[in-house]
XYZ file of C-alpha atoms in Angstrom:
472
model
C 33.460 47.463 -38.489
C 30.971 48.063 -41.316
C 31.645 44.568 -42.665
C 31.065 43.023 -39.222
C 27.845 44.979 -38.758
C 26.652 43.907 -42.210
C 27.433 40.250 -41.457
C 25.535 40.370 -38.163
C 22.533 42.009 -39.831
C 22.576 39.374 -42.558
C 22.638 36.536 -40.015
C 19.729 38.089 -38.126
C 17.729 38.158 -41.338
C 18.431 34.452 -41.847
C 17.159 33.390 -38.398
C 13.441 33.286 -39.338
C 14.226 31.148 -42.363
C 16.361 28.738 -40.321
C 13.642 28.492 -37.665
C 10.986 27.835 -40.278
C 13.098 25.124 -41.861
C 13.671 23.385 -38.524
C 10.065 23.470 -37.354
C 8.250 21.237 -39.794
C 4.516 21.795 -39.938
C 2.284 18.745 -40.001
C -0.922 18.556 -41.975
C -4.230 17.084 -40.837
C -3.774 13.745 -42.617
C -2.244 10.510 -41.412
C 0.566 10.466 -43.969
C 1.898 13.754 -42.669
C 1.162 13.092 -38.983
C 2.739 9.640 -39.055
C 5.958 11.132 -40.407
C 6.603 12.943 -37.120
C 9.463 11.232 -35.278
C 9.008 10.063 -31.702
C 10.821 12.461 -29.341
C 14.034 10.793 -28.219
C 13.266 11.111 -24.504
C 10.433 8.615 -24.838
C 12.425 5.890 -26.594
C 15.252 6.294 -24.077
C 12.944 6.096 -21.042
C 11.781 2.458 -21.445
C 9.724 2.424 -18.236
C 6.747 4.470 -17.071
C 4.040 4.292 -14.397
C 0.329 4.212 -15.276
C -2.166 5.321 -12.591
C -5.844 4.324 -12.826
C -7.781 6.270 -10.217
C -11.254 7.796 -10.362
C -14.812 7.326 -9.085
C -14.771 3.611 -9.802
C -12.028 3.374 -7.149
C -14.439 4.413 -4.397
C -16.185 1.032 -3.842
C -12.867 -0.879 -4.102
C -15.151 -3.501 -5.593
C -14.126 -7.096 -4.842
C -14.855 -8.077 -8.452
C -11.590 -8.736 -10.232
C -12.564 -8.203 -13.818
C -13.249 -5.533 -16.409
C -16.651 -5.102 -14.730
C -14.988 -3.293 -11.825
C -12.813 -1.156 -14.091
C -15.844 -0.286 -16.254
C -18.132 -0.055 -13.258
C -20.778 2.435 -14.430
C -21.152 0.652 -17.723
C -21.369 -2.784 -16.110
C -24.174 -1.582 -13.806
C -26.452 -1.498 -16.866
C -26.672 -5.277 -16.565
C -28.583 -6.096 -13.350
C -27.229 -9.645 -13.438
C -23.556 -8.719 -13.646
C -21.310 -9.529 -10.704
C -20.687 -5.814 -10.263
C -24.412 -5.027 -10.063
C -25.037 -7.726 -7.488
C -22.125 -6.561 -5.350
C -23.194 -2.936 -5.799
C -26.718 -3.626 -4.529
C -25.339 -5.506 -1.550
C -23.109 -2.551 -0.685
C -25.354 0.421 -1.453
C -28.907 -0.797 -1.977
C -31.178 -0.297 -4.984
C -31.463 3.495 -5.044
C -27.794 4.474 -4.898
C -26.534 5.642 -8.298
C -23.050 5.766 -9.761
C -23.176 9.571 -9.668
C -23.576 9.360 -5.894
C -19.961 8.208 -5.664
C -18.682 11.715 -6.478
C -19.074 13.211 -2.962
C -17.596 10.001 -1.480
C -14.397 10.392 -3.496
C -12.532 12.319 -0.800
C -8.908 11.400 -1.662
C -8.068 12.518 1.870
C -4.770 10.601 1.987
C -3.606 11.555 -1.498
C -0.015 12.792 -1.096
C 1.360 13.692 -4.538
C 4.901 14.249 -3.241
C 4.967 10.731 -1.789
C 3.570 9.263 -5.001
C 6.184 11.082 -7.050
C 8.996 9.974 -4.743
C 7.860 6.355 -5.028
C 7.643 6.545 -8.811
C 11.112 8.099 -9.062
C 12.579 5.430 -6.774
C 10.971 2.725 -8.926
C 13.219 3.754 -11.807
C 10.335 4.987 -13.954
C 11.042 7.947 -16.215
C 7.472 9.065 -16.893
C 4.016 8.886 -15.308
C 0.594 8.700 -16.991
C -2.497 9.543 -14.881
C -6.135 8.989 -15.844
C -7.216 12.605 -16.222
C -10.623 11.419 -17.477
C -11.835 7.838 -17.865
C -14.891 6.555 -19.751
C -17.281 7.829 -17.060
C -16.293 11.397 -17.987
C -15.299 12.365 -14.433
C -12.249 14.660 -14.583
C -9.420 14.800 -12.064
C -9.049 18.490 -12.895
C -11.408 21.459 -13.032
C -12.914 21.655 -16.493
C -15.121 24.243 -18.120
C -16.633 21.353 -20.082
C -17.456 19.039 -17.161
C -19.080 21.331 -14.620
C -19.753 19.640 -11.285
C -18.335 16.382 -12.643
C -14.711 16.902 -11.690
C -12.499 16.593 -8.626
C -12.371 20.333 -7.933
C -16.114 21.001 -7.967
C -17.044 17.858 -6.006
C -15.406 15.117 -3.939
C -11.876 16.029 -2.887
C -12.213 19.630 -4.149
C -8.689 19.308 -5.425
C -6.859 19.618 -8.730
C -5.404 16.129 -8.718
C -3.864 16.417 -12.188
C -2.199 19.717 -11.312
C -0.914 18.583 -7.934
C 0.557 15.322 -9.232
C 2.026 16.992 -12.331
C 3.917 19.465 -10.173
C 5.218 16.750 -7.834
C 6.266 14.384 -10.639
C 8.164 17.073 -12.517
C 9.899 18.136 -9.324
C 11.415 14.631 -9.261
C 12.716 15.015 -12.810
C 10.132 12.729 -14.418
C 7.951 13.413 -17.438
C 4.227 13.765 -16.754
C 1.575 12.362 -19.067
C -2.201 12.178 -19.110
C -4.634 9.457 -20.116
C -7.776 10.859 -21.742
C -10.825 8.885 -22.876
C -12.256 10.213 -26.131
C -15.703 8.861 -25.454
C -17.966 9.043 -22.408
C -20.540 6.326 -21.858
C -23.424 8.490 -20.727
C -22.704 12.056 -21.793
C -26.037 13.363 -23.211
C -24.388 14.748 -26.333
C -22.460 11.542 -26.963
C -25.702 9.587 -26.788
C -27.703 12.002 -28.945
C -25.337 13.944 -31.223
C -21.784 12.669 -31.420
C -20.645 15.398 -33.813
C -21.748 17.998 -31.259
C -19.947 16.041 -28.547
C -16.695 16.112 -30.524
C -16.900 19.775 -31.555
C -18.210 21.304 -28.336
C -16.906 18.976 -25.631
C -14.103 16.568 -26.500
C -11.920 18.691 -28.798
C -12.043 21.846 -26.645
C -11.479 19.803 -23.480
C -8.346 18.240 -24.965
C -7.094 21.737 -25.781
C -7.963 22.793 -22.248
C -6.079 20.001 -20.510
C -3.046 20.180 -22.820
C -2.750 23.952 -22.575
C -3.137 24.002 -18.804
C -1.019 20.992 -17.784
C 1.382 20.595 -20.734
C 1.603 16.778 -20.665
C 4.573 15.072 -22.277
C 2.353 12.063 -23.086
C -1.226 12.242 -24.330
C -2.505 8.694 -23.916
C -5.940 8.506 -25.535
C -8.390 5.612 -25.211
C -12.030 4.792 -25.887
C -11.392 5.371 -29.575
C -12.907 2.149 -30.871
C -16.473 3.462 -30.997
C -15.865 5.832 -33.939
C -13.434 6.299 -36.814
C -10.611 8.811 -36.590
C -12.475 10.981 -39.108
C -15.510 11.076 -36.827
C -13.325 11.901 -33.831
C -11.546 14.563 -35.937
C -8.328 13.069 -34.645
C -6.202 14.362 -37.500
C -7.286 17.932 -36.738
C -6.522 17.412 -33.039
C -3.045 16.117 -33.796
C -2.406 18.892 -36.312
C -3.045 21.372 -33.500
C -1.041 19.314 -30.993
C 2.025 19.007 -33.237
C 2.003 22.553 -34.631
C 0.343 24.955 -32.204
C 0.162 23.441 -28.728
C 2.633 24.341 -25.964
C 3.956 20.738 -26.011
C 4.432 20.438 -29.780
C 8.151 19.571 -29.521
C 7.987 17.299 -26.479
C 4.706 15.397 -26.598
C 4.251 11.764 -27.576
C 0.896 10.173 -28.377
C -0.282 6.612 -28.788
C -2.246 4.940 -31.585
C -5.750 5.094 -30.074
C -7.366 7.745 -32.268
C -10.105 5.840 -34.074
C -11.505 2.390 -34.706
C -8.967 1.837 -37.502
C -5.825 3.368 -35.979
C -4.326 0.860 -33.525
C -1.093 -0.464 -34.922
C -1.556 1.738 -37.985
C -1.473 5.445 -37.116
C -0.403 7.830 -34.386
C 2.794 7.941 -32.361
C 3.844 4.792 -30.511
C 1.771 1.632 -30.939
C 0.147 -0.001 -27.917
C -0.419 -3.501 -26.639
C -2.325 -4.442 -23.507
C -1.952 -7.847 -21.843
C -0.746 -8.568 -25.353
C 1.521 -11.550 -24.914
C 4.457 -12.433 -27.092
C 2.445 -12.879 -30.281
C 1.568 -9.198 -30.085
C 5.033 -8.194 -28.906
C 6.674 -10.074 -31.768
C 4.451 -8.309 -34.286
C 5.019 -4.873 -32.770
C 8.771 -5.287 -32.369
C 9.129 -5.324 -36.134
C 7.067 -2.167 -36.558
C 7.053 1.300 -35.006
C 7.999 2.227 -31.438
C 5.574 0.464 -29.094
C 4.499 0.250 -25.474
C 2.953 -2.539 -23.437
C 0.718 -1.580 -20.511
C 0.414 -4.101 -17.687
C -0.571 -3.998 -14.025
C 1.292 -4.775 -10.851
C -1.919 -6.589 -9.920
C -2.387 -9.440 -12.344
C -5.195 -8.362 -14.620
C -7.182 -5.374 -13.371
C -6.492 -1.674 -13.310
C -7.991 -0.542 -9.999
C -7.646 -1.619 -6.380
C -9.844 -4.454 -5.104
C -10.303 -4.645 -1.339
C -10.122 -8.440 -1.322
C -6.701 -8.561 -2.999
C -4.254 -11.110 -1.664
C -0.475 -11.349 -2.186
C -0.947 -13.956 -4.906
C -2.997 -11.422 -6.878
C 0.156 -9.366 -7.469
C 3.070 -10.081 -9.752
C 6.344 -10.891 -8.057
C 9.348 -8.635 -8.482
C 11.010 -11.314 -10.584
C 8.028 -11.363 -12.920
C 8.125 -7.583 -13.258
C 11.872 -7.462 -13.924
C 11.604 -10.222 -16.525
C 8.670 -8.476 -18.171
C 10.606 -5.216 -18.414
C 13.654 -6.977 -19.845
C 11.545 -8.939 -22.333
C 9.770 -5.829 -23.607
C 12.880 -3.653 -23.826
C 14.796 -6.379 -25.673
C 12.042 -6.208 -28.295
C 12.248 -2.425 -28.597
C 9.233 -1.563 -26.445
C 8.476 0.453 -23.322
C 6.682 -0.911 -20.258
C 3.895 1.233 -18.803
C 3.236 -0.436 -15.448
C -0.113 0.324 -13.834
C -0.854 0.892 -10.169
C -4.342 1.194 -8.695
C -4.568 3.478 -5.629
C -7.115 2.980 -2.868
C -10.213 5.163 -2.638
C -8.545 7.538 -0.170
C -5.371 7.978 -2.216
C -2.870 5.440 -0.907
C -0.654 3.252 -3.087
C -1.101 -0.275 -1.658
C 1.912 -1.320 0.412
C 2.517 -4.457 -1.660
C 2.569 -2.315 -4.811
C 5.059 0.061 -3.176
C 7.282 -2.876 -2.285
C 7.236 -4.181 -5.866
C 8.090 -0.763 -7.292
C 10.921 -0.168 -4.836
C 12.438 -3.573 -5.573
C 12.164 -2.920 -9.289
C 13.977 0.364 -8.669
C 16.714 -1.455 -6.736
C 17.302 -3.685 -9.764
C 17.364 -0.739 -12.157
C 19.862 1.190 -10.037
C 22.357 -1.592 -10.665
C 21.340 -2.647 -14.157
C 19.663 0.402 -15.692
C 22.605 0.862 -18.052
C 21.288 -2.198 -19.948
C 17.777 -0.729 -20.130
C 17.716 3.064 -20.490
C 18.753 4.467 -23.847
C 19.314 1.035 -25.365
C 18.085 -0.437 -28.637
C 17.452 -3.918 -29.946
C 20.423 -5.998 -30.996
C 20.580 -8.237 -34.066
C 19.610 -11.174 -31.804
C 16.952 -10.948 -29.130
C 17.444 -14.147 -27.115
C 19.888 -16.930 -26.400
C 20.622 -19.626 -23.840
C 18.781 -22.583 -22.420
C 15.036 -23.053 -21.949
C 13.579 -21.890 -18.642
C 10.103 -21.252 -17.244
C 8.509 -18.147 -18.730
C 7.791 -15.831 -15.797
C 6.100 -13.197 -17.987
C 3.189 -15.556 -18.690
C 0.008 -15.366 -16.640
C -1.305 -18.754 -15.480
C -4.920 -17.702 -16.061
C -4.759 -16.171 -19.536
C -3.961 -17.048 -23.121
C -0.223 -16.633 -22.581
C -0.102 -19.932 -20.702
C 0.896 -21.606 -23.964
C 4.286 -19.925 -23.509
C 5.466 -22.288 -20.794
C 9.180 -21.901 -21.543
C 11.480 -19.208 -22.859
C 15.166 -18.647 -23.497
C 17.242 -17.629 -20.489
C 19.127 -14.710 -22.117
C 17.892 -11.383 -23.540
C 20.031 -8.871 -25.430
C 20.045 -5.085 -25.575
C 22.682 -2.782 -27.067
C 23.970 0.777 -26.714
C 26.898 2.512 -28.397
C 29.713 -0.066 -28.548
C 28.283 -2.395 -25.889
C 26.036 -5.442 -26.014
C 24.254 -6.477 -22.823
C 23.489 -10.141 -22.186
C 20.764 -10.216 -19.524
C 20.451 -13.609 -17.872
C 16.992 -14.187 -16.400
C 18.418 -16.847 -14.068
C 21.722 -17.162 -12.249
C 23.976 -18.782 -14.872
C 26.106 -20.830 -12.477
C 29.839 -21.137 -13.059
C 29.715 -20.260 -16.738
C 27.516 -18.216 -19.072
C 27.425 -19.777 -22.544
C 26.382 -17.414 -25.362
C 25.862 -18.564 -28.924
C 25.064 -15.218 -30.552
C 28.010 -12.848 -29.846
C 31.041 -13.077 -32.135
C 33.791 -11.549 -29.982
C 37.010 -10.017 -31.209
C 40.191 -11.307 -29.534
C 40.359 -8.203 -27.323
C 36.667 -8.208 -26.283
C 36.020 -7.365 -22.634
C 33.265 -8.580 -20.329
C 32.071 -7.074 -17.062
C 29.138 -7.797 -14.786
C 27.047 -4.758 -13.893
C 27.315 -4.019 -10.200
C 30.733 -5.698 -9.900
C 34.203 -4.305 -10.528
C 36.797 -5.952 -12.740
C 36.674 -7.830 -16.015
C 35.657 -11.460 -16.463
C 37.567 -14.196 -18.274
C 36.047 -15.721 -21.387
C 36.898 -18.275 -24.044
C 35.444 -19.810 -27.191
C 34.458 -23.476 -26.962
C 32.413 -25.276 -29.619
C 31.601 -21.963 -31.290
C 30.156 -20.402 -28.140
C 31.432 -17.552 -26.030
C 31.823 -18.943 -22.543
C 32.123 -16.374 -19.750
C 33.548 -17.315 -16.366
C 30.985 -16.160 -13.791
C 32.199 -15.020 -10.347
C 31.018 -17.336 -7.606
C 29.142 -15.123 -5.191
C 27.142 -15.628 -2.029
C 23.602 -14.263 -1.860
C 24.889 -11.262 0.077
C 27.505 -10.559 -2.591
C 25.100 -10.556 -5.543
C 24.851 -7.071 -7.049
C 21.128 -7.610 -7.630
C 18.472 -10.306 -7.781
C 15.969 -11.445 -10.416
C 18.223 -11.013 -13.496
C 21.969 -10.549 -14.080
C 23.629 -8.354 -16.695
C 26.895 -9.005 -18.504
C 28.294 -6.128 -20.557
C 30.328 -7.141 -23.590
C 32.448 -4.700 -25.572
C 34.024 -5.852 -28.816
C 31.460 -8.193 -30.366
C 29.573 -8.310 -33.620
């Protein structure tokens, strides 16, 4: 008994040392901070929802450009399209600050939002807790009377949505703009702004809401040293209540994108950017269900929204390159998700329910694409990606002992793959269908016999997944 008691006491003494060894402390320098691994949950998730909603949502401005998303800033130019529309709507004396009491959010239903996001197949949500105008969707000691609890809806939007999202089993994240266009301290004394406003407000929002993603922005105006970003991340990684779970992006200073931070970001980046990022660190592309703007415009038409096929292909493209897709929705002024956006998300979720095995928890394979040339549905007709008029019809992902060949079009009677080198006992199945499929090697290609199905028999639309076990 004495020996057992001694052994137990000895093990108890070792616990602090084991804990210390497991919990690495990070120093306030990029070399140390960049060594922190991305929490596995984030890499496995692949798909998240971005929500841009704040005071600039109130006018639902029919100006489909960055001017509407950066409304207060664009009003500085009296000749901008936003300014002209603003004057027509509100007259000459109405100021941006006057939007605050009009932001009622009377139809905001966080439980319904969370249910929609869960049914879309997303695994995490990122809400704009504070955009560049400085207006907070939570009560803040550092933004008195310029937040959604003190004025407008008189509601803790961040808190309400965080609770609802987590109840659905999703991770909750927060977007936070480092800079504020017109904060008096930012305009007069940026060091004071950082020390007495920004840094303590980040601690406030992280401590109170415990976000699993801290998605910073507005970093380009100053260097990371001026923002004191390394000190912020030192606290976040070592002391904060989310130190083990949180992921951050690369927007921490004018020099940090694609160089420092957690995951790297692209934004309407196109395949040049995706190709560059896919050979680097974990990355995330943020896009919109609407074609190229973050908020809701009241003159939107169906053609202003991406089709479900475009969204599925975009997700597949990004995941095959090792990235995550953060897909943005822009709610209406009163807190509704536009019906067409809901439809797109639900249809994306229908596809993922059948084919999510080829998306969640996967990694890149040795080959990314294969097949014949088809029209590139991830390209926007009105931006620089138009040069990518065609793409290969097959994308690959992999997990454990399986390789997934994702055909962006219905392959017909036979799926011909040039990349897989199957063993004689390799097996092929189609996700959403039972039974194995016949295959053979002809002219050096693996040729899979595709079941001939009616439209009603298809397990899903938009893209079709073939799972292959026993290839190299």
